[in-house]
PDB file of C-alpha atoms and ligand atoms in Angstrom:
ATOM      1  CA  MET A   1     -38.119 -20.820   1.936  1.00  0.00           C
ATOM      2  CA  LYS A   2     -39.687 -21.227  -1.402  1.00  0.00           C
ATOM      3  CA  ARG A   3     -37.958 -19.681  -4.509  1.00  0.00           C
ATOM      4  CA  ARG A   4     -40.889 -17.295  -4.823  1.00  0.00           C
ATOM      5  CA  ASN A   5     -40.511 -15.945  -1.442  1.00  0.00           C
ATOM      6  CA  PHE A   6     -36.665 -15.689  -1.655  1.00  0.00           C
ATOM      7  CA  MET A   7     -36.845 -13.678  -4.875  1.00  0.00           C
ATOM      8  CA  GLY A   8     -39.496 -11.293  -3.457  1.00  0.00           C
ATOM      9  CA  TRP A   9     -37.218 -10.530  -0.431  1.00  0.00           C
ATOM     10  CA  VAL A  10     -33.892 -10.057  -2.668  1.00  0.00           C
ATOM     11  CA  GLY A  11     -36.163  -7.723  -4.647  1.00  0.00           C
ATOM     12  CA  VAL A  12     -37.288  -5.740  -1.788  1.00  0.00           C
ATOM     13  CA  GLY A  13     -33.555  -5.642  -0.271  1.00  0.00           C
ATOM     14  CA  GLY A  14     -32.356  -4.446  -3.628  1.00  0.00           C
ATOM     15  CA  VAL A  15     -34.784  -1.652  -3.755  1.00  0.00           C
ATOM     16  CA  VAL A  16     -34.327  -0.514  -0.077  1.00  0.00           C
ATOM     17  CA  SER A  17     -30.569  -0.600  -0.346  1.00  0.00           C
ATOM     18  CA  ALA A  18     -30.710   1.621  -3.522  1.00  0.00           C
ATOM     19  CA  LEU A  19     -33.326   4.015  -2.072  1.00  0.00           C
ATOM     20  CA  PRO A  20     -30.574   6.465  -0.663  1.00  0.00           C
ATOM     21  CA  ALA A  21     -28.743   6.734  -3.809  1.00  0.00           C
ATOM     22  CA  VAL A  22     -31.928   7.161  -6.045  1.00  0.00           C
ATOM     23  CA  LEU A  23     -33.225  10.024  -3.729  1.00  0.00           C
ATOM     24  CA  SER A  24     -29.905  11.629  -3.523  1.00  0.00           C
ATOM     25  CA  ALA A  25     -29.742  11.826  -7.436  1.00  0.00           C
ATOM     26  CA  CYS A  26     -33.268  13.223  -7.592  1.00  0.00           C
ATOM     27  CA  ASN A  27     -32.367  16.007  -5.226  1.00  0.00           C
ATOM     28  CA  PRO A  28     -32.806  19.313  -7.189  1.00  0.00           C
ATOM     29  CA  ASN A  29     -30.955  21.208  -4.458  1.00  0.00           C
ATOM     30  CA  GLN A  30     -27.704  19.225  -4.815  1.00  0.00           C
ATOM     31  CA  THR A  31     -25.137  20.357  -7.384  1.00  0.00           C
ATOM     32  CA  ALA A  32     -22.387  18.445  -8.799  1.00  0.00           C
ATOM     33  CA  THR A  33     -19.274  20.365  -7.839  1.00  0.00           C
ATOM     34  CA  THR A  34     -15.754  19.100  -7.102  1.00  0.00           C
ATOM     35  CA  GLN A  35     -14.585  20.148  -3.702  1.00  0.00           C
ATOM     36  CA  THR A  36     -11.058  20.233  -2.595  1.00  0.00           C
ATOM     37  CA  PRO A  37     -10.735  18.647   0.903  1.00  0.00           C
ATOM     38  CA  THR A  38     -10.474  21.261   3.691  1.00  0.00           C
ATOM     39  CA  ALA A  39      -9.543  21.023   7.170  1.00  0.00           C
ATOM     40  CA  PRO A  40     -12.022  22.484   9.838  1.00  0.00           C
ATOM     41  CA  THR A  41     -11.676  26.324  10.021  1.00  0.00           C
ATOM     42  CA  ALA A  42     -10.931  27.926  13.235  1.00  0.00           C
ATOM     43  CA  ALA A  43     -11.490  31.556  14.258  1.00  0.00           C
ATOM     44  CA  GLY A  44      -9.563  34.237  12.372  1.00  0.00           C
ATOM     45  CA  GLY A  45      -9.072  32.079   9.267  1.00  0.00           C
ATOM     46  CA  PHE A  46      -6.691  29.536  10.611  1.00  0.00           C
ATOM     47  CA  GLN A  47      -7.002  25.999   9.540  1.00  0.00           C
ATOM     48  CA  VAL A  48      -6.072  22.843  11.375  1.00  0.00           C
ATOM     49  CA  VAL A  49      -3.176  21.059   9.622  1.00  0.00           C
ATOM     50  CA  GLY A  50      -2.212  18.317  12.001  1.00  0.00           C
ATOM     51  CA  PRO A  51      -1.338  17.447  15.608  1.00  0.00           C
ATOM     52  CA  VAL A  52       1.256  19.157  17.596  1.00  0.00           C
ATOM     53  CA  ALA A  53       3.045  15.817  18.144  1.00  0.00           C
ATOM     54  CA  ALA A  54       4.005  15.883  14.559  1.00  0.00           C
ATOM     55  CA  LEU A  55       6.281  18.954  14.964  1.00  0.00           C
ATOM     56  CA  ASP A  56       8.691  16.889  16.857  1.00  0.00           C
ATOM     57  CA  GLN A  57       9.501  14.575  13.981  1.00  0.00           C
ATOM     58  CA  PRO A  58      12.774  15.534  12.593  1.00  0.00           C
ATOM     59  CA  SER A  59      11.019  16.183   9.152  1.00  0.00           C
ATOM     60  CA  GLY A  60       8.382  18.430  10.582  1.00  0.00           C
ATOM     61  CA  LEU A  61       4.708  18.490  10.014  1.00  0.00           C
ATOM     62  CA  LEU A  62       3.881  18.039   6.242  1.00  0.00           C
ATOM     63  CA  ASN A  63       0.266  18.176   5.070  1.00  0.00           C
ATOM     64  CA  LYS A  64      -0.355  18.054   1.276  1.00  0.00           C
ATOM     65  CA  ASP A  65      -4.210  17.334   1.730  1.00  0.00           C
ATOM     66  CA  LEU A  66      -5.254  21.007   1.731  1.00  0.00           C
ATOM     67  CA  ALA A  67      -5.953  23.373  -0.926  1.00  0.00           C
ATOM     68  CA  GLN A  68      -2.378  24.410  -0.684  1.00  0.00           C
ATOM     69  CA  PRO A  69       0.510  22.242   0.970  1.00  0.00           C
ATOM     70  CA  VAL A  70       2.182  23.186   4.095  1.00  0.00           C
ATOM     71  CA  LEU A  71       5.245  22.164   5.975  1.00  0.00           C
ATOM     72  CA  VAL A  72       5.338  23.438   9.566  1.00  0.00           C
ATOM     73  CA  ILE A  73       8.577  23.210  11.760  1.00  0.00           C
ATOM     74  CA  ARG A  74       9.455  24.648  15.196  1.00  0.00           C
ATOM     75  CA  ASP A  75      11.740  27.677  14.868  1.00  0.00           C
ATOM     76  CA  PRO A  76      15.325  26.266  15.486  1.00  0.00           C
ATOM     77  CA  ALA A  77      16.036  29.626  17.236  1.00  0.00           C
ATOM     78  CA  ASN A  78      13.020  29.306  19.431  1.00  0.00           C
ATOM     79  CA  ALA A  79      11.033  26.203  19.838  1.00  0.00           C
ATOM     80  CA  ASN A  80       8.012  28.100  21.031  1.00  0.00           C
ATOM     81  CA  THR A  81       7.657  29.894  17.478  1.00  0.00           C
ATOM     82  CA  LEU A  82       6.370  27.935  14.602  1.00  0.00           C
ATOM     83  CA  VAL A  83       7.511  28.310  10.781  1.00  0.00           C
ATOM     84  CA  ALA A  84       5.107  27.455   8.166  1.00  0.00           C
ATOM     85  CA  VAL A  85       6.098  27.387   4.557  1.00  0.00           C
ATOM     86  CA  ASN A  86       4.667  26.238   1.231  1.00  0.00           C
ATOM     87  CA  PRO A  87       6.972  23.270   0.464  1.00  0.00           C
ATOM     88  CA  THR A  88       6.777  23.577  -3.171  1.00  0.00           C
ATOM     89  CA  CYS A  89      10.094  24.657  -4.472  1.00  0.00           C
ATOM     90  CA  THR A  90      10.420  27.666  -6.342  1.00  0.00           C
ATOM     91  CA  HIS A  91      12.622  26.317  -8.824  1.00  0.00           C
ATOM     92  CA  GLU A  92      10.620  23.680 -10.522  1.00  0.00           C
ATOM     93  CA  GLY A  93       8.023  22.768  -7.976  1.00  0.00           C
ATOM     94  CA  CYS A  94       9.486  19.642  -6.277  1.00  0.00           C
ATOM     95  CA  THR A  95       8.429  19.281  -2.478  1.00  0.00           C
ATOM     96  CA  VAL A  96      11.260  20.472  -0.174  1.00  0.00           C
ATOM     97  CA  ASP A  97      12.149  18.544   2.884  1.00  0.00           C
ATOM     98  CA  TRP A  98      12.992  20.015   6.488  1.00  0.00           C
ATOM     99  CA  LYS A  99      16.680  19.131   7.434  1.00  0.00           C
ATOM    100  CA  SER A 100      16.673  19.990  11.019  1.00  0.00           C
ATOM    101  CA  ASP A 101      20.506  19.010  11.274  1.00  0.00           C
ATOM    102  CA  ALA A 102      21.114  21.491   8.551  1.00  0.00           C
ATOM    103  CA  LYS A 103      18.500  23.878   9.761  1.00  0.00           C
ATOM    104  CA  ALA A 104      17.417  24.150   5.936  1.00  0.00           C
ATOM    105  CA  PHE A 105      14.682  23.354   3.753  1.00  0.00           C
ATOM    106  CA  VAL A 106      16.313  21.217   1.024  1.00  0.00           C
ATOM    107  CA  CYS A 107      15.044  20.380  -2.356  1.00  0.00           C
ATOM    108  CA  PRO A 108      15.531  16.745  -3.264  1.00  0.00           C
ATOM    109  CA  CYS A 109      15.638  17.409  -7.067  1.00  0.00           C
ATOM    110  CA  HIS A 110      18.416  19.969  -7.738  1.00  0.00           C
ATOM    111  CA  GLU A 111      19.646  20.616  -4.057  1.00  0.00           C
ATOM    112  CA  ALA A 112      18.348  24.143  -3.551  1.00  0.00           C
ATOM    113  CA  LYS A 113      18.385  25.088   0.028  1.00  0.00           C
ATOM    114  CA  PHE A 114      16.167  27.511   1.891  1.00  0.00           C
ATOM    115  CA  GLY A 115      16.809  28.925   5.326  1.00  0.00           C
ATOM    116  CA  GLU A 116      14.146  28.614   8.109  1.00  0.00           C
ATOM    117  CA  THR A 117      12.629  31.778   6.872  1.00  0.00           C
ATOM    118  CA  GLY A 118      12.068  30.421   3.482  1.00  0.00           C
ATOM    119  CA  ALA A 119      14.691  32.413   2.030  1.00  0.00           C
ATOM    120  CA  PRO A 120      16.916  31.044  -0.711  1.00  0.00           C
ATOM    121  CA  VAL A 121      20.471  30.171   0.486  1.00  0.00           C
ATOM    122  CA  GLN A 122      21.602  28.041  -2.351  1.00  0.00           C
ATOM    123  CA  GLY A 123      20.515  27.785  -5.936  1.00  0.00           C
ATOM    124  CA  PRO A 124      19.321  27.139  -8.262  1.00  0.00           C
ATOM    125  CA  ALA A 125      16.141  28.549  -6.776  1.00  0.00           C
ATOM    126  CA  LYS A 126      16.096  32.234  -6.519  1.00  0.00           C
ATOM    127  CA  LYS A 127      12.803  32.982  -4.871  1.00  0.00           C
ATOM    128  CA  PRO A 128      11.751  32.444  -1.349  1.00  0.00           C
ATOM    129  CA  LEU A 129       9.314  29.897  -0.105  1.00  0.00           C
ATOM    130  CA  SER A 130       5.906  31.278   0.558  1.00  0.00           C
ATOM    131  CA  THR A 131       5.363  31.566   4.373  1.00  0.00           C
ATOM    132  CA  TYR A 132       2.185  31.518   6.478  1.00  0.00           C
ATOM    133  CA  THR A 133       1.384  32.502  10.017  1.00  0.00           C
ATOM    134  CA  ALA A 134       1.159  29.320  12.314  1.00  0.00           C
ATOM    135  CA  LYS A 135       0.111  28.636  15.926  1.00  0.00           C
ATOM    136  CA  ILE A 136      -0.757  26.042  18.355  1.00  0.00           C
ATOM    137  CA  GLU A 137      -4.246  25.611  20.026  1.00  0.00           C
ATOM    138  CA  GLY A 138      -4.575  22.835  22.506  1.00  0.00           C
ATOM    139  CA  ASP A 139      -3.055  19.645  20.594  1.00  0.00           C
ATOM    140  CA  GLN A 140      -3.448  20.993  17.059  1.00  0.00           C
ATOM    141  CA  VAL A 141      -1.368  22.963  14.825  1.00  0.00           C
ATOM    142  CA  LEU A 142      -3.246  25.768  12.776  1.00  0.00           C
ATOM    143  CA  VAL A 143      -2.038  27.791   9.797  1.00  0.00           C
ATOM    144  CA  ASN A 144      -3.612  30.875   8.296  1.00  0.00           C
ATOM    145  CA  PHE A 145      -3.158  30.798   4.707  1.00  0.00           C
ATOM    146  CA  GLY A 146      -4.182  34.391   4.367  1.00  0.00           C
TER     147      GLY A 146
HETATM  148 FE1  FES B   1      13.896  22.503  -6.366  1.00  0.00          FE
HETATM  149 FE2  FES B   1      14.944  22.236  -8.742  1.00  0.00          FE
HETATM  150  S1  FES B   1      12.915  21.942  -8.079  1.00  0.00           S
HETATM  151  S2  FES B   1      15.763  22.832  -6.911  1.00  0.00           S
END
């Protein structure tokens, strides 16, 4: 291939590969917004937060990729019921962990403990964790952040 032909092919290739980006930038209907990643929304305001299989991990199902973080566990008193909390510690905002052996949400920063309902059982945190309604549909865990 001669140099002139080669340069022609490279030029055409560059224009074609840049075309989608150029057209997108020129679209007047497109607005520049920052969006928080969201999970698919099911009926009734529930959002998919993860697979049911994750509930069987000792630490429960933690999802921090939604508009609000959520930690879902099986209720220790009834494994058919779910407990969903916002894992943000009400003391200074660290993320609590679920300790199944202690049946408590424990904060790694200053060791506050919350019972399975999210109520504080050991300071320094004094306010409960926020709770949400959770359910299982098929092989997915859904939470209503209401
Ligand atoms: Fe959780 Fe301090 S941030 S106990």
